[in-house]
mmCIF file of C-alpha atoms and ligand atoms in Angstrom:
data_model
loop_
_atom_site.group_PDB
_atom_site.id
_atom_site.type_symbol
_atom_site.label_atom_id
_atom_site.label_comp_id
_atom_site.label_asym_id
_atom_site.label_seq_id
_atom_site.Cartn_x
_atom_site.Cartn_y
_atom_site.Cartn_z
ATOM 1 C CA UNK Q 1 -23.024 0.882 -16.201
ATOM 2 C CA UNK Q 2 -21.733 -2.621 -16.855
ATOM 3 C CA UNK Q 3 -22.633 -5.095 -19.574
ATOM 4 C CA UNK Q 4 -22.433 -8.716 -18.474
ATOM 5 C CA UNK Q 5 -18.934 -9.359 -17.272
ATOM 6 C CA UNK Q 6 -17.438 -6.209 -18.788
ATOM 7 C CA UNK Q 7 -16.446 -3.213 -16.685
ATOM 8 C CA UNK Q 8 -15.437 0.260 -17.863
ATOM 9 C CA UNK Q 9 -11.794 -0.031 -16.717
ATOM 10 C CA UNK Q 10 -9.330 2.829 -17.107
ATOM 11 C CA UNK Q 11 -9.537 5.389 -19.891
ATOM 12 C CA UNK Q 12 -5.746 5.795 -20.071
ATOM 13 C CA UNK Q 13 -2.515 5.825 -18.095
ATOM 14 C CA UNK Q 14 -0.800 9.032 -17.051
ATOM 15 C CA UNK Q 15 2.878 9.615 -16.238
ATOM 16 C CA UNK Q 16 3.083 10.928 -12.660
ATOM 17 C CA UNK Q 17 6.043 13.140 -13.557
ATOM 18 C CA UNK Q 18 5.301 14.527 -17.036
ATOM 19 C CA UNK Q 19 1.534 14.037 -17.356
ATOM 20 C CA UNK Q 20 2.018 12.172 -20.654
ATOM 21 C CA UNK Q 21 -0.963 9.957 -21.597
ATOM 22 C CA UNK Q 22 -0.526 6.325 -22.606
ATOM 23 C CA UNK Q 23 -2.814 3.572 -23.824
ATOM 24 C CA UNK Q 24 -4.004 1.479 -20.850
ATOM 25 C CA UNK Q 25 -4.746 -1.810 -22.628
ATOM 26 C CA UNK Q 26 -1.129 -2.946 -22.933
ATOM 27 C CA UNK Q 27 1.308 -4.678 -20.583
ATOM 28 C CA UNK Q 28 3.473 -1.821 -19.397
ATOM 29 C CA UNK Q 29 5.897 -0.907 -16.622
ATOM 30 C CA UNK Q 30 7.189 2.636 -16.106
ATOM 31 C CA UNK Q 31 6.454 5.638 -18.319
ATOM 32 C CA UNK Q 32 8.887 6.650 -21.080
ATOM 33 C CA UNK Q 33 10.306 9.132 -18.514
ATOM 34 C CA UNK Q 34 11.059 6.203 -16.181
ATOM 35 C CA UNK Q 35 8.407 7.240 -13.647
ATOM 36 C CA UNK Q 36 5.320 5.504 -12.182
ATOM 37 C CA UNK Q 37 2.103 5.495 -14.205
ATOM 38 C CA UNK Q 38 -1.349 6.170 -12.746
ATOM 39 C CA UNK Q 39 -4.527 4.653 -14.174
ATOM 40 C CA UNK Q 40 -7.199 7.281 -14.880
ATOM 41 C CA UNK Q 41 -10.953 6.682 -15.070
ATOM 42 C CA UNK Q 42 -13.940 8.495 -16.482
ATOM 43 C CA UNK Q 43 -14.985 9.776 -13.055
ATOM 44 C CA UNK Q 44 -17.406 12.296 -14.570
ATOM 45 C CA UNK Q 45 -19.400 9.424 -16.045
ATOM 46 C CA UNK Q 46 -19.305 7.526 -12.731
ATOM 47 C CA UNK Q 47 -20.383 10.496 -10.619
ATOM 48 C CA UNK Q 48 -23.891 9.955 -9.278
ATOM 49 C CA UNK Q 49 -23.819 6.250 -10.192
ATOM 50 C CA UNK Q 50 -20.770 4.911 -8.357
ATOM 51 C CA UNK Q 51 -21.913 6.235 -4.964
ATOM 52 C CA UNK Q 52 -21.428 5.106 -1.349
ATOM 53 C CA UNK Q 53 -25.094 4.030 -1.389
ATOM 54 C CA UNK Q 54 -24.541 1.883 -4.479
ATOM 55 C CA UNK Q 55 -21.415 0.289 -3.024
ATOM 56 C CA UNK Q 56 -22.779 -0.324 0.505
ATOM 57 C CA UNK Q 57 -24.532 -3.692 -0.111
ATOM 58 C CA UNK Q 58 -21.760 -5.171 -2.253
ATOM 59 C CA UNK Q 59 -19.336 -8.064 -1.667
ATOM 60 C CA UNK Q 60 -16.990 -7.667 1.316
ATOM 61 C CA UNK Q 61 -13.711 -7.419 -0.559
ATOM 62 C CA UNK Q 62 -11.921 -4.753 -2.580
ATOM 63 C CA UNK Q 63 -13.738 -5.707 -5.780
ATOM 64 C CA UNK Q 64 -16.703 -3.756 -4.388
ATOM 65 C CA UNK Q 65 -14.915 -0.771 -5.986
ATOM 66 C CA UNK Q 66 -14.618 -2.436 -9.406
ATOM 67 C CA UNK Q 67 -15.681 0.636 -11.437
ATOM 68 C CA UNK Q 68 -12.561 2.463 -10.239
ATOM 69 C CA UNK Q 69 -10.288 -0.524 -10.767
ATOM 70 C CA UNK Q 70 -8.533 -1.323 -14.042
ATOM 71 C CA UNK Q 71 -9.711 -4.918 -14.640
ATOM 72 C CA UNK Q 72 -12.341 -4.953 -17.417
ATOM 73 C CA UNK Q 73 -13.233 -8.628 -17.549
ATOM 74 C CA UNK Q 74 -14.747 -9.921 -14.308
ATOM 75 C CA UNK Q 75 -13.408 -13.378 -15.152
ATOM 76 C CA UNK Q 76 -9.901 -11.930 -14.613
ATOM 77 C CA UNK Q 77 -10.586 -10.701 -11.062
ATOM 78 C CA UNK Q 78 -8.318 -13.051 -9.123
ATOM 79 C CA UNK Q 79 -9.824 -13.013 -5.630
ATOM 80 C CA UNK Q 80 -8.769 -14.661 -2.369
ATOM 81 C CA UNK Q 81 -10.704 -12.432 0.023
ATOM 82 C CA UNK Q 82 -8.494 -9.310 -0.113
ATOM 83 C CA UNK Q 83 -9.595 -6.034 1.408
ATOM 84 C CA UNK Q 84 -12.574 -4.926 3.527
ATOM 85 C CA UNK Q 85 -10.457 -5.592 6.613
ATOM 86 C CA UNK Q 86 -11.737 -4.616 10.076
ATOM 87 C CA UNK Q 87 -11.516 -1.028 11.283
ATOM 88 C CA UNK Q 88 -11.132 -1.574 15.014
ATOM 89 C CA UNK Q 89 -11.967 1.085 17.558
ATOM 90 C CA UNK Q 90 -9.110 1.105 20.102
ATOM 91 C CA UNK Q 91 -10.252 3.200 23.108
ATOM 92 C CA UNK Q 92 -7.583 1.889 25.515
ATOM 93 C CA UNK Q 93 -4.764 2.722 23.098
ATOM 94 C CA UNK Q 94 -6.373 6.114 22.421
ATOM 95 C CA UNK Q 95 -6.371 6.780 26.175
ATOM 96 C CA UNK Q 96 -2.734 5.652 26.537
ATOM 97 C CA UNK Q 97 -1.688 7.986 23.735
ATOM 98 C CA UNK Q 98 -3.995 10.848 24.715
ATOM 99 C CA UNK Q 99 -5.878 11.248 21.444
ATOM 100 C CA UNK Q 100 -9.633 11.681 21.125
ATOM 101 C CA UNK Q 101 -10.242 8.539 19.143
ATOM 102 C CA UNK Q 102 -8.094 5.911 17.511
ATOM 103 C CA UNK Q 103 -8.768 3.042 15.138
ATOM 104 C CA UNK Q 104 -6.544 0.259 13.928
ATOM 105 C CA UNK Q 105 -7.145 -0.782 10.357
ATOM 106 C CA UNK Q 106 -6.128 -4.419 10.652
ATOM 107 C CA UNK Q 107 -4.549 -5.309 7.339
ATOM 108 C CA UNK Q 108 -3.009 -8.396 8.921
ATOM 109 C CA UNK Q 109 -6.333 -10.113 8.182
ATOM 110 C CA UNK Q 110 -5.751 -10.067 4.433
ATOM 111 C CA UNK Q 111 -4.846 -13.235 2.491
ATOM 112 C CA UNK Q 112 -1.136 -14.009 3.114
ATOM 113 C CA UNK Q 113 -1.314 -11.927 6.298
ATOM 114 C CA UNK Q 114 -0.480 -8.503 4.921
ATOM 115 C CA UNK Q 115 -1.921 -5.687 2.856
ATOM 116 C CA UNK Q 116 0.397 -6.672 0.013
ATOM 117 C CA UNK Q 117 -2.548 -8.878 -1.009
ATOM 118 C CA UNK Q 118 -4.413 -5.792 -2.211
ATOM 119 C CA UNK Q 119 -1.688 -4.613 -4.545
ATOM 120 C CA UNK Q 120 -0.623 -7.980 -5.855
ATOM 121 C CA UNK Q 121 -4.232 -9.079 -6.271
ATOM 122 C CA UNK Q 122 -4.746 -6.205 -8.683
ATOM 123 C CA UNK Q 123 -1.368 -6.464 -10.399
ATOM 124 C CA UNK Q 124 -1.700 -10.206 -11.051
ATOM 125 C CA UNK Q 125 -5.319 -9.877 -12.205
ATOM 126 C CA UNK Q 126 -4.317 -7.209 -14.667
ATOM 127 C CA UNK Q 127 -1.214 -9.082 -15.853
ATOM 128 C CA UNK Q 128 -3.456 -12.094 -16.490
ATOM 129 C CA UNK Q 129 -5.954 -9.967 -18.385
ATOM 130 C CA UNK Q 130 -3.244 -8.398 -20.548
ATOM 131 C CA UNK Q 131 -1.613 -11.723 -21.419
ATOM 132 C CA UNK Q 132 1.549 -11.888 -19.270
ATOM 133 C CA UNK Q 133 3.050 -15.401 -19.325
ATOM 134 C CA UNK Q 134 5.651 -15.314 -16.526
ATOM 135 C CA UNK Q 135 5.771 -12.975 -13.533
ATOM 136 C CA UNK Q 136 8.630 -11.878 -11.271
ATOM 137 C CA UNK Q 137 9.349 -9.517 -8.421
ATOM 138 C CA UNK Q 138 11.941 -8.569 -5.844
ATOM 139 C CA UNK Q 139 10.514 -8.361 -2.342
ATOM 140 C CA UNK Q 140 11.410 -7.592 1.248
ATOM 141 C CA UNK Q 141 9.108 -10.519 2.096
ATOM 142 C CA UNK Q 142 5.362 -9.935 2.182
ATOM 143 C CA UNK Q 143 5.027 -8.848 -1.440
ATOM 144 C CA UNK Q 144 6.674 -12.144 -2.362
ATOM 145 C CA UNK Q 145 4.116 -14.280 -0.573
ATOM 146 C CA UNK Q 146 1.214 -12.196 -1.904
ATOM 147 C CA UNK Q 147 2.578 -12.481 -5.456
ATOM 148 C CA UNK Q 148 3.017 -16.227 -4.988
ATOM 149 C CA UNK Q 149 -0.583 -16.586 -3.794
ATOM 150 C CA UNK Q 150 -2.204 -14.596 -6.605
ATOM 151 C CA UNK Q 151 0.010 -16.121 -9.291
ATOM 152 C CA UNK Q 152 -0.996 -19.565 -8.022
ATOM 153 C CA UNK Q 153 -4.676 -18.588 -8.065
ATOM 154 C CA UNK Q 154 -4.276 -17.191 -11.596
ATOM 155 C CA UNK Q 155 -2.336 -20.247 -12.790
ATOM 156 C CA UNK Q 156 0.737 -18.211 -13.752
ATOM 157 C CA UNK Q 157 4.391 -18.940 -12.876
ATOM 158 C CA UNK Q 158 6.184 -16.368 -10.695
ATOM 159 C CA UNK Q 159 9.835 -15.831 -9.718
ATOM 160 C CA UNK Q 160 10.299 -14.257 -6.292
ATOM 161 C CA UNK Q 161 13.722 -12.883 -5.280
ATOM 162 C CA UNK Q 162 14.138 -11.993 -1.590
ATOM 163 C CA UNK Q 163 16.965 -11.274 0.871
ATOM 164 C CA UNK Q 164 18.171 -14.491 2.527
ATOM 165 C CA UNK Q 165 17.452 -13.039 5.996
ATOM 166 C CA UNK Q 166 13.734 -12.556 5.241
ATOM 167 C CA UNK Q 167 11.599 -13.911 8.139
ATOM 168 C CA UNK Q 168 11.434 -17.723 7.918
ATOM 169 C CA UNK Q 169 7.621 -17.985 8.010
ATOM 170 C CA UNK Q 170 7.444 -15.812 4.900
ATOM 171 C CA UNK Q 171 10.024 -17.937 3.055
ATOM 172 C CA UNK Q 172 8.090 -21.105 3.870
ATOM 173 C CA UNK Q 173 4.901 -19.477 2.722
ATOM 174 C CA UNK Q 174 6.356 -18.394 -0.636
ATOM 175 C CA UNK Q 175 7.729 -21.882 -1.262
ATOM 176 C CA UNK Q 176 4.456 -23.544 -0.231
ATOM 177 C CA UNK Q 177 2.538 -21.365 -2.676
ATOM 178 C CA UNK Q 178 4.500 -22.777 -5.568
ATOM 179 C CA UNK Q 179 6.654 -19.805 -6.555
ATOM 180 C CA UNK Q 180 10.226 -20.113 -7.816
ATOM 181 C CA UNK Q 181 11.945 -18.700 -4.690
ATOM 182 C CA UNK Q 182 15.458 -17.256 -5.040
ATOM 183 C CA UNK Q 183 17.421 -16.073 -1.979
ATOM 184 C CA UNK Q 184 20.084 -13.405 -2.211
ATOM 185 C CA UNK Q 185 22.581 -12.006 0.303
ATOM 186 C CA UNK Q 186 21.563 -8.370 -0.005
ATOM 187 C CA UNK Q 187 18.624 -5.991 0.122
ATOM 188 C CA UNK Q 188 15.476 -5.627 -1.959
ATOM 189 C CA UNK Q 189 17.371 -3.256 -4.265
ATOM 190 C CA UNK Q 190 19.891 -6.037 -5.057
ATOM 191 C CA UNK Q 191 17.019 -8.475 -5.625
ATOM 192 C CA UNK Q 192 15.627 -5.949 -8.114
ATOM 193 C CA UNK Q 193 18.751 -6.339 -10.252
ATOM 194 C CA UNK Q 194 18.197 -10.104 -10.537
ATOM 195 C CA UNK Q 195 14.612 -9.496 -11.630
ATOM 196 C CA UNK Q 196 15.700 -6.926 -14.231
ATOM 197 C CA UNK Q 197 18.063 -9.490 -15.729
ATOM 198 C CA UNK Q 198 15.186 -12.003 -15.950
ATOM 199 C CA UNK Q 199 13.018 -9.359 -17.603
ATOM 200 C CA UNK Q 200 15.679 -8.660 -20.239
ATOM 201 C CA UNK Q 201 16.768 -12.242 -20.862
ATOM 202 C CA UNK Q 202 13.560 -14.227 -20.353
ATOM 203 C CA UNK Q 203 10.705 -11.759 -20.862
ATOM 204 C CA UNK Q 204 9.425 -11.935 -17.272
ATOM 205 C CA UNK Q 205 6.820 -9.323 -16.353
ATOM 206 C CA UNK Q 206 8.121 -7.202 -13.454
ATOM 207 C CA UNK Q 207 5.638 -6.683 -10.599
ATOM 208 C CA UNK Q 208 7.959 -4.385 -8.578
ATOM 209 C CA UNK Q 209 6.094 -1.783 -6.581
ATOM 210 C CA UNK Q 210 5.128 1.275 -8.679
ATOM 211 C CA UNK Q 211 7.087 -0.150 -11.631
ATOM 212 C CA UNK Q 212 3.769 -1.373 -13.026
ATOM 213 C CA UNK Q 213 0.617 0.745 -12.707
ATOM 214 C CA UNK Q 214 -1.744 -1.521 -10.747
ATOM 215 C CA UNK Q 215 -0.393 -2.426 -7.327
ATOM 216 C CA UNK Q 216 -1.151 1.152 -6.323
ATOM 217 C CA UNK Q 217 -4.722 0.675 -7.609
ATOM 218 C CA UNK Q 218 -5.181 -2.259 -5.238
ATOM 219 C CA UNK Q 219 -3.804 -0.340 -2.291
ATOM 220 C CA UNK Q 220 -5.845 2.772 -2.998
ATOM 221 C CA UNK Q 221 -8.959 0.816 -1.997
ATOM 222 C CA UNK Q 222 -7.861 1.390 1.625
ATOM 223 C CA UNK Q 223 -8.826 5.044 1.104
ATOM 224 C CA UNK Q 224 -12.352 4.155 -0.039
ATOM 225 C CA UNK Q 225 -12.706 1.687 2.842
ATOM 226 C CA UNK Q 226 -11.693 4.258 5.455
ATOM 227 C CA UNK Q 227 -14.496 6.493 4.275
ATOM 228 C CA UNK Q 228 -17.116 3.754 4.243
ATOM 229 C CA UNK Q 229 -16.066 2.186 7.537
ATOM 230 C CA UNK Q 230 -16.006 5.512 9.396
ATOM 231 C CA UNK Q 231 -19.601 6.073 8.346
ATOM 232 C CA UNK Q 232 -18.983 8.406 5.424
ATOM 233 C CA UNK Q 233 -16.072 10.568 6.544
ATOM 234 C CA UNK Q 234 -12.285 10.586 6.790
ATOM 235 C CA UNK Q 235 -10.153 10.761 9.976
ATOM 236 C CA UNK Q 236 -8.018 13.761 10.973
ATOM 237 C CA UNK Q 237 -4.783 11.819 10.677
ATOM 238 C CA UNK Q 238 -3.485 8.614 9.086
ATOM 239 C CA UNK Q 239 -0.258 7.029 10.302
ATOM 240 C CA UNK Q 240 1.266 4.718 7.741
ATOM 241 C CA UNK Q 241 4.421 2.571 7.910
ATOM 242 C CA UNK Q 242 6.180 3.459 4.671
ATOM 243 C CA UNK Q 243 8.491 1.314 2.580
ATOM 244 C CA UNK Q 244 7.889 1.816 -1.127
ATOM 245 C CA UNK Q 245 4.959 4.059 -0.182
ATOM 246 C CA UNK Q 246 2.393 2.383 -2.436
ATOM 247 C CA UNK Q 247 -0.366 2.481 0.172
ATOM 248 C CA UNK Q 248 0.150 6.101 1.085
ATOM 249 C CA UNK Q 249 0.341 7.177 -2.542
ATOM 250 C CA UNK Q 250 -2.665 5.000 -3.316
ATOM 251 C CA UNK Q 251 -4.840 6.464 -0.558
ATOM 252 C CA UNK Q 252 -3.882 9.982 -1.612
ATOM 253 C CA UNK Q 253 -4.979 9.113 -5.164
ATOM 254 C CA UNK Q 254 -8.219 7.606 -3.825
ATOM 255 C CA UNK Q 255 -9.102 10.815 -1.957
ATOM 256 C CA UNK Q 256 -8.615 12.780 -5.163
ATOM 257 C CA UNK Q 257 -10.899 10.362 -7.027
ATOM 258 C CA UNK Q 258 -13.471 10.460 -4.212
ATOM 259 C CA UNK Q 259 -13.628 14.239 -4.446
ATOM 260 C CA UNK Q 260 -14.172 14.075 -8.208
ATOM 261 C CA UNK Q 261 -16.846 11.435 -7.647
ATOM 262 C CA UNK Q 262 -18.625 13.713 -5.165
ATOM 263 C CA UNK Q 263 -18.034 11.435 -2.140
ATOM 264 C CA UNK Q 264 -16.013 14.062 -0.220
ATOM 265 C CA UNK Q 265 -15.095 17.733 -0.476
ATOM 266 C CA UNK Q 266 -11.646 19.290 -0.390
ATOM 267 C CA UNK Q 267 -10.899 18.079 3.178
ATOM 268 C CA UNK Q 268 -8.057 15.593 3.611
ATOM 269 C CA UNK Q 269 -6.521 13.720 6.530
ATOM 270 C CA UNK Q 270 -2.982 14.622 7.561
ATOM 271 C CA UNK Q 271 -0.790 11.836 6.171
ATOM 272 C CA UNK Q 272 2.142 10.614 8.274
ATOM 273 C CA UNK Q 273 4.963 8.357 7.172
ATOM 274 C CA UNK Q 274 6.692 6.190 9.765
ATOM 275 C CA UNK Q 275 9.998 4.509 9.040
ATOM 276 C CA UNK Q 276 12.594 2.607 11.066
ATOM 277 C CA UNK Q 277 15.572 4.486 12.463
ATOM 278 C CA UNK Q 278 17.795 1.990 10.656
ATOM 279 C CA UNK Q 279 16.199 2.763 7.274
ATOM 280 C CA UNK Q 280 14.552 6.176 6.994
ATOM 281 C CA UNK Q 281 15.189 7.657 3.537
ATOM 282 C CA UNK Q 282 11.796 9.408 3.375
ATOM 283 C CA UNK Q 283 12.127 10.897 6.870
ATOM 284 C CA UNK Q 284 15.566 12.254 6.020
ATOM 285 C CA UNK Q 285 14.302 13.778 2.761
ATOM 286 C CA UNK Q 286 11.262 15.209 4.566
ATOM 287 C CA UNK Q 287 13.422 16.838 7.240
ATOM 288 C CA UNK Q 288 15.677 18.338 4.596
ATOM 289 C CA UNK Q 289 12.711 19.683 2.664
ATOM 290 C CA UNK Q 290 13.760 17.731 -0.439
ATOM 291 C CA UNK Q 291 11.346 16.526 -3.080
ATOM 292 C CA UNK Q 292 13.340 13.361 -3.808
ATOM 293 C CA UNK Q 293 15.005 10.893 -1.419
ATOM 294 C CA UNK Q 294 18.591 9.634 -1.590
ATOM 295 C CA UNK Q 295 19.293 5.921 -1.195
ATOM 296 C CA UNK Q 296 19.764 4.879 2.471
ATOM 297 C CA UNK Q 297 23.074 3.067 3.117
ATOM 298 C CA UNK Q 298 23.243 -0.106 5.265
ATOM 299 C CA UNK Q 299 19.500 -0.374 5.822
ATOM 300 C CA UNK Q 300 18.730 -2.410 8.952
ATOM 301 C CA UNK Q 301 15.425 -3.092 10.729
ATOM 302 C CA UNK Q 302 13.461 -6.186 11.708
ATOM 303 C CA UNK Q 303 10.363 -4.607 10.169
ATOM 304 C CA UNK Q 304 10.976 -6.294 6.808
ATOM 305 C CA UNK Q 305 8.381 -4.147 5.023
ATOM 306 C CA UNK Q 306 10.294 -1.007 5.990
ATOM 307 C CA UNK Q 307 13.686 -2.286 4.841
ATOM 308 C CA UNK Q 308 13.425 -0.386 1.577
ATOM 309 C CA UNK Q 309 16.437 1.909 1.034
ATOM 310 C CA UNK Q 310 15.076 3.692 -2.045
ATOM 311 C CA UNK Q 311 11.638 4.116 -3.623
ATOM 312 C CA UNK Q 312 10.760 4.957 -7.237
ATOM 313 C CA UNK Q 313 7.700 6.841 -5.923
ATOM 314 C CA UNK Q 314 9.708 8.983 -3.456
ATOM 315 C CA UNK Q 315 8.487 12.284 -4.959
ATOM 316 C CA UNK Q 316 4.862 11.111 -4.769
ATOM 317 C CA UNK Q 317 5.186 10.180 -1.082
ATOM 318 C CA UNK Q 318 6.824 13.501 -0.206
ATOM 319 C CA UNK Q 319 4.215 15.422 -2.205
ATOM 320 C CA UNK Q 320 1.326 13.703 -0.363
ATOM 321 C CA UNK Q 321 2.903 14.426 3.032
ATOM 322 C CA UNK Q 322 3.361 18.078 2.084
ATOM 323 C CA UNK Q 323 -0.049 18.650 0.506
ATOM 324 C CA UNK Q 324 -1.814 16.981 3.440
ATOM 325 C CA UNK Q 325 -0.061 18.990 6.150
ATOM 326 C CA UNK Q 326 1.406 15.769 7.530
ATOM 327 C CA UNK Q 327 4.976 14.688 8.103
ATOM 328 C CA UNK Q 328 7.440 11.870 8.705
ATOM 329 C CA UNK Q 329 9.133 10.326 11.740
ATOM 330 C CA UNK Q 330 11.500 7.439 12.395
ATOM 331 C CA UNK Q 331 11.186 5.038 15.337
ATOM 332 C CA UNK Q 332 13.652 2.590 16.866
ATOM 333 C CA UNK Q 333 13.079 -1.134 16.374
ATOM 334 C CA UNK Q 334 12.839 -1.852 20.104
ATOM 335 C CA UNK Q 335 10.002 0.684 20.406
ATOM 336 C CA UNK Q 336 8.120 -1.082 17.611
ATOM 337 C CA UNK Q 337 8.457 -4.296 19.601
ATOM 338 C CA UNK Q 338 7.260 -2.670 22.830
ATOM 339 C CA UNK Q 339 4.213 -1.177 21.134
ATOM 340 C CA UNK Q 340 3.356 -4.472 19.455
ATOM 341 C CA UNK Q 341 2.893 -5.809 22.992
ATOM 342 C CA UNK Q 342 0.954 -2.819 24.344
ATOM 343 C CA UNK Q 343 -1.319 -2.707 21.312
ATOM 344 C CA UNK Q 344 -1.846 -6.452 21.530
ATOM 345 C CA UNK Q 345 -2.846 -6.257 25.194
ATOM 346 C CA UNK Q 346 -5.137 -3.271 24.522
ATOM 347 C CA UNK Q 347 -6.907 -4.546 21.434
ATOM 348 C CA UNK Q 348 -6.404 -8.246 20.759
ATOM 349 C CA UNK Q 349 -4.509 -7.528 17.537
ATOM 350 C CA UNK Q 350 -1.101 -9.215 17.175
ATOM 351 C CA UNK Q 351 0.517 -6.606 14.958
ATOM 352 C CA UNK Q 352 3.540 -6.779 12.697
ATOM 353 C CA UNK Q 353 6.485 -4.575 13.802
ATOM 354 C CA UNK Q 354 5.379 -2.139 11.074
ATOM 355 C CA UNK Q 355 2.041 -1.828 12.873
ATOM 356 C CA UNK Q 356 3.868 -1.353 16.176
ATOM 357 C CA UNK Q 357 5.834 1.435 14.490
ATOM 358 C CA UNK Q 358 2.652 3.417 13.798
ATOM 359 C CA UNK Q 359 1.669 3.375 17.489
ATOM 360 C CA UNK Q 360 5.222 4.271 18.554
ATOM 361 C CA UNK Q 361 5.098 7.225 16.168
ATOM 362 C CA UNK Q 362 2.051 8.889 17.741
ATOM 363 C CA UNK Q 363 3.791 10.263 20.891
ATOM 364 C CA UNK Q 364 6.599 11.597 18.678
ATOM 365 C CA UNK Q 365 4.112 13.294 16.358
ATOM 366 C CA UNK Q 366 2.276 14.784 19.347
ATOM 367 C CA UNK Q 367 5.540 16.140 20.774
ATOM 368 C CA UNK Q 368 6.150 17.862 17.463
ATOM 369 C CA UNK Q 369 2.631 19.300 17.568
ATOM 370 C CA UNK Q 370 1.648 17.463 14.372
ATOM 371 C CA UNK Q 371 -1.082 15.365 16.017
ATOM 372 C CA UNK Q 372 -3.247 16.956 18.743
ATOM 373 C CA UNK Q 373 -5.320 15.560 21.620
ATOM 374 C CA UNK Q 374 -8.404 16.484 19.597
ATOM 375 C CA UNK Q 375 -7.475 14.380 16.599
ATOM 376 C CA UNK Q 376 -9.150 11.205 15.419
ATOM 377 C CA UNK Q 377 -6.405 8.938 14.177
ATOM 378 C CA UNK Q 378 -6.258 5.801 12.026
ATOM 379 C CA UNK Q 379 -3.207 3.572 12.410
ATOM 380 C CA UNK Q 380 -2.405 0.974 9.785
ATOM 381 C CA UNK Q 381 -1.395 -2.418 11.060
ATOM 382 C CA UNK Q 382 -0.110 -3.593 7.699
ATOM 383 C CA UNK Q 383 0.614 -7.213 8.579
ATOM 384 C CA UNK Q 384 0.186 -10.055 11.034
ATOM 385 C CA UNK Q 385 2.717 -10.485 13.832
ATOM 386 C CA UNK Q 386 2.738 -14.216 13.073
ATOM 387 C CA UNK Q 387 4.885 -13.586 10.000
ATOM 388 C CA UNK Q 388 7.742 -12.219 12.128
ATOM 389 C CA UNK Q 389 7.961 -14.931 14.748
ATOM 390 C CA UNK Q 390 11.624 -15.475 15.607
ATOM 391 C CA UNK Q 391 12.738 -12.001 14.420
ATOM 392 C CA UNK Q 392 14.159 -9.557 16.954
ATOM 393 C CA UNK Q 393 14.683 -5.763 16.903
ATOM 394 C CA UNK Q 394 18.068 -4.696 15.522
ATOM 395 C CA UNK Q 395 18.567 -1.911 18.101
HETATM 396 C C1 LIG N 1 5.400 -3.675 2.339
HETATM 397 C C2 LIG N 1 5.025 -3.420 3.723
HETATM 398 C C3 LIG N 1 4.985 -2.116 4.225
HETATM 399 C C4 LIG N 1 5.319 -0.910 3.388
HETATM 400 O O1 LIG N 1 4.319 -0.694 2.437
HETATM 401 P P1 LIG N 1 4.474 0.323 1.227
HETATM 402 O O2 LIG N 1 3.104 0.577 0.746
HETATM 403 O O3 LIG N 1 5.342 -0.349 0.227
HETATM 404 O O4 LIG N 1 5.127 1.540 1.769
HETATM 405 C C5 LIG N 1 4.564 -1.943 5.537
HETATM 406 N N1 LIG N 1 4.238 -2.998 6.317
HETATM 407 C C6 LIG N 1 4.271 -4.265 5.866
HETATM 408 C C7 LIG N 1 3.891 -5.367 6.791
HETATM 409 C C8 LIG N 1 4.660 -4.521 4.554
HETATM 410 O O5 LIG N 1 4.683 -5.779 4.109
#
């Protein structure tokens, strides 16, 4: 399969809107149509060789899936221990909520304390491999510290632009990791404008979510991990706190790949998006039956990762929810906070508010008949509660 340090990598990139094919071995952002690009692999060739049995004894990080990742040169795999996070059985929370079985996938145990490490680990590795000289990204917080960490490990400079009211521990972390940190009075969308200017004027490479093809490749590994950690199957339902949606879109892509690889059949978990009541563009679009989401005005929530008023991958999120038979709900900030405490007392996991939001969503989804007592559910705690110390719910 592999020769020395060389891996097969992607065969090409594909526009998620038009299906147009593009060369993968170039530094690239969006497709010519202005839409996200997906990396495609020769899954036919991998079938029967890249199997759960082959992967089982490998290293305990996301590079265990290297044949379905885009990095070709192993020397460019920038690794800090990302991925292969614990899948924790949570019987007391399952009993509280009245579902058959419930697990918490604890992404707070990633480097930099959030699952942003998966995406940025891949994006920085690939930018390094393809010769980028200077990186940049707008962030609601956690993507900034993950980018700072991987850029530091890769030896590349990075400019991180974040809202000035980003949680203080995250700001300290970004600065300590050597990034050029710029604060802005505004939201992540305003920070994006500063980055675009730097791209045009100074040739920075933009690592914004889904505006380059590889963060989603890092986050898709959560889909492969679910399967392996549940003993070779998928749950009935996945509840995912959605900002830009990279993880949800990534897992949906992973399930498609896993079917082509022969790991699973046509079965899929129901995918559920959770957002904050103060910033719920995907929930609103879902309820309206739209296939795109309008920008949310005056976004406000203490769950920094959910303070994302508009997402370039909106149509991909909504498509995954629809095709999976899932849905979308919004929860109030104070409920996130309450469930952070209940989950903590039940399990020993100090969750981020985004993780609290997934637990808070379950009773709402059960009321709507979307999750049943018979379901086995995986909740994503996407970050560590330690990164939000000092932040309080906005409602
Ligand atoms: C970024 C972030 C999210 C949202 O993730 P997406 O994949 O962009 O939707 C959720 N929780 C935390 C802690 C985050 O940092």
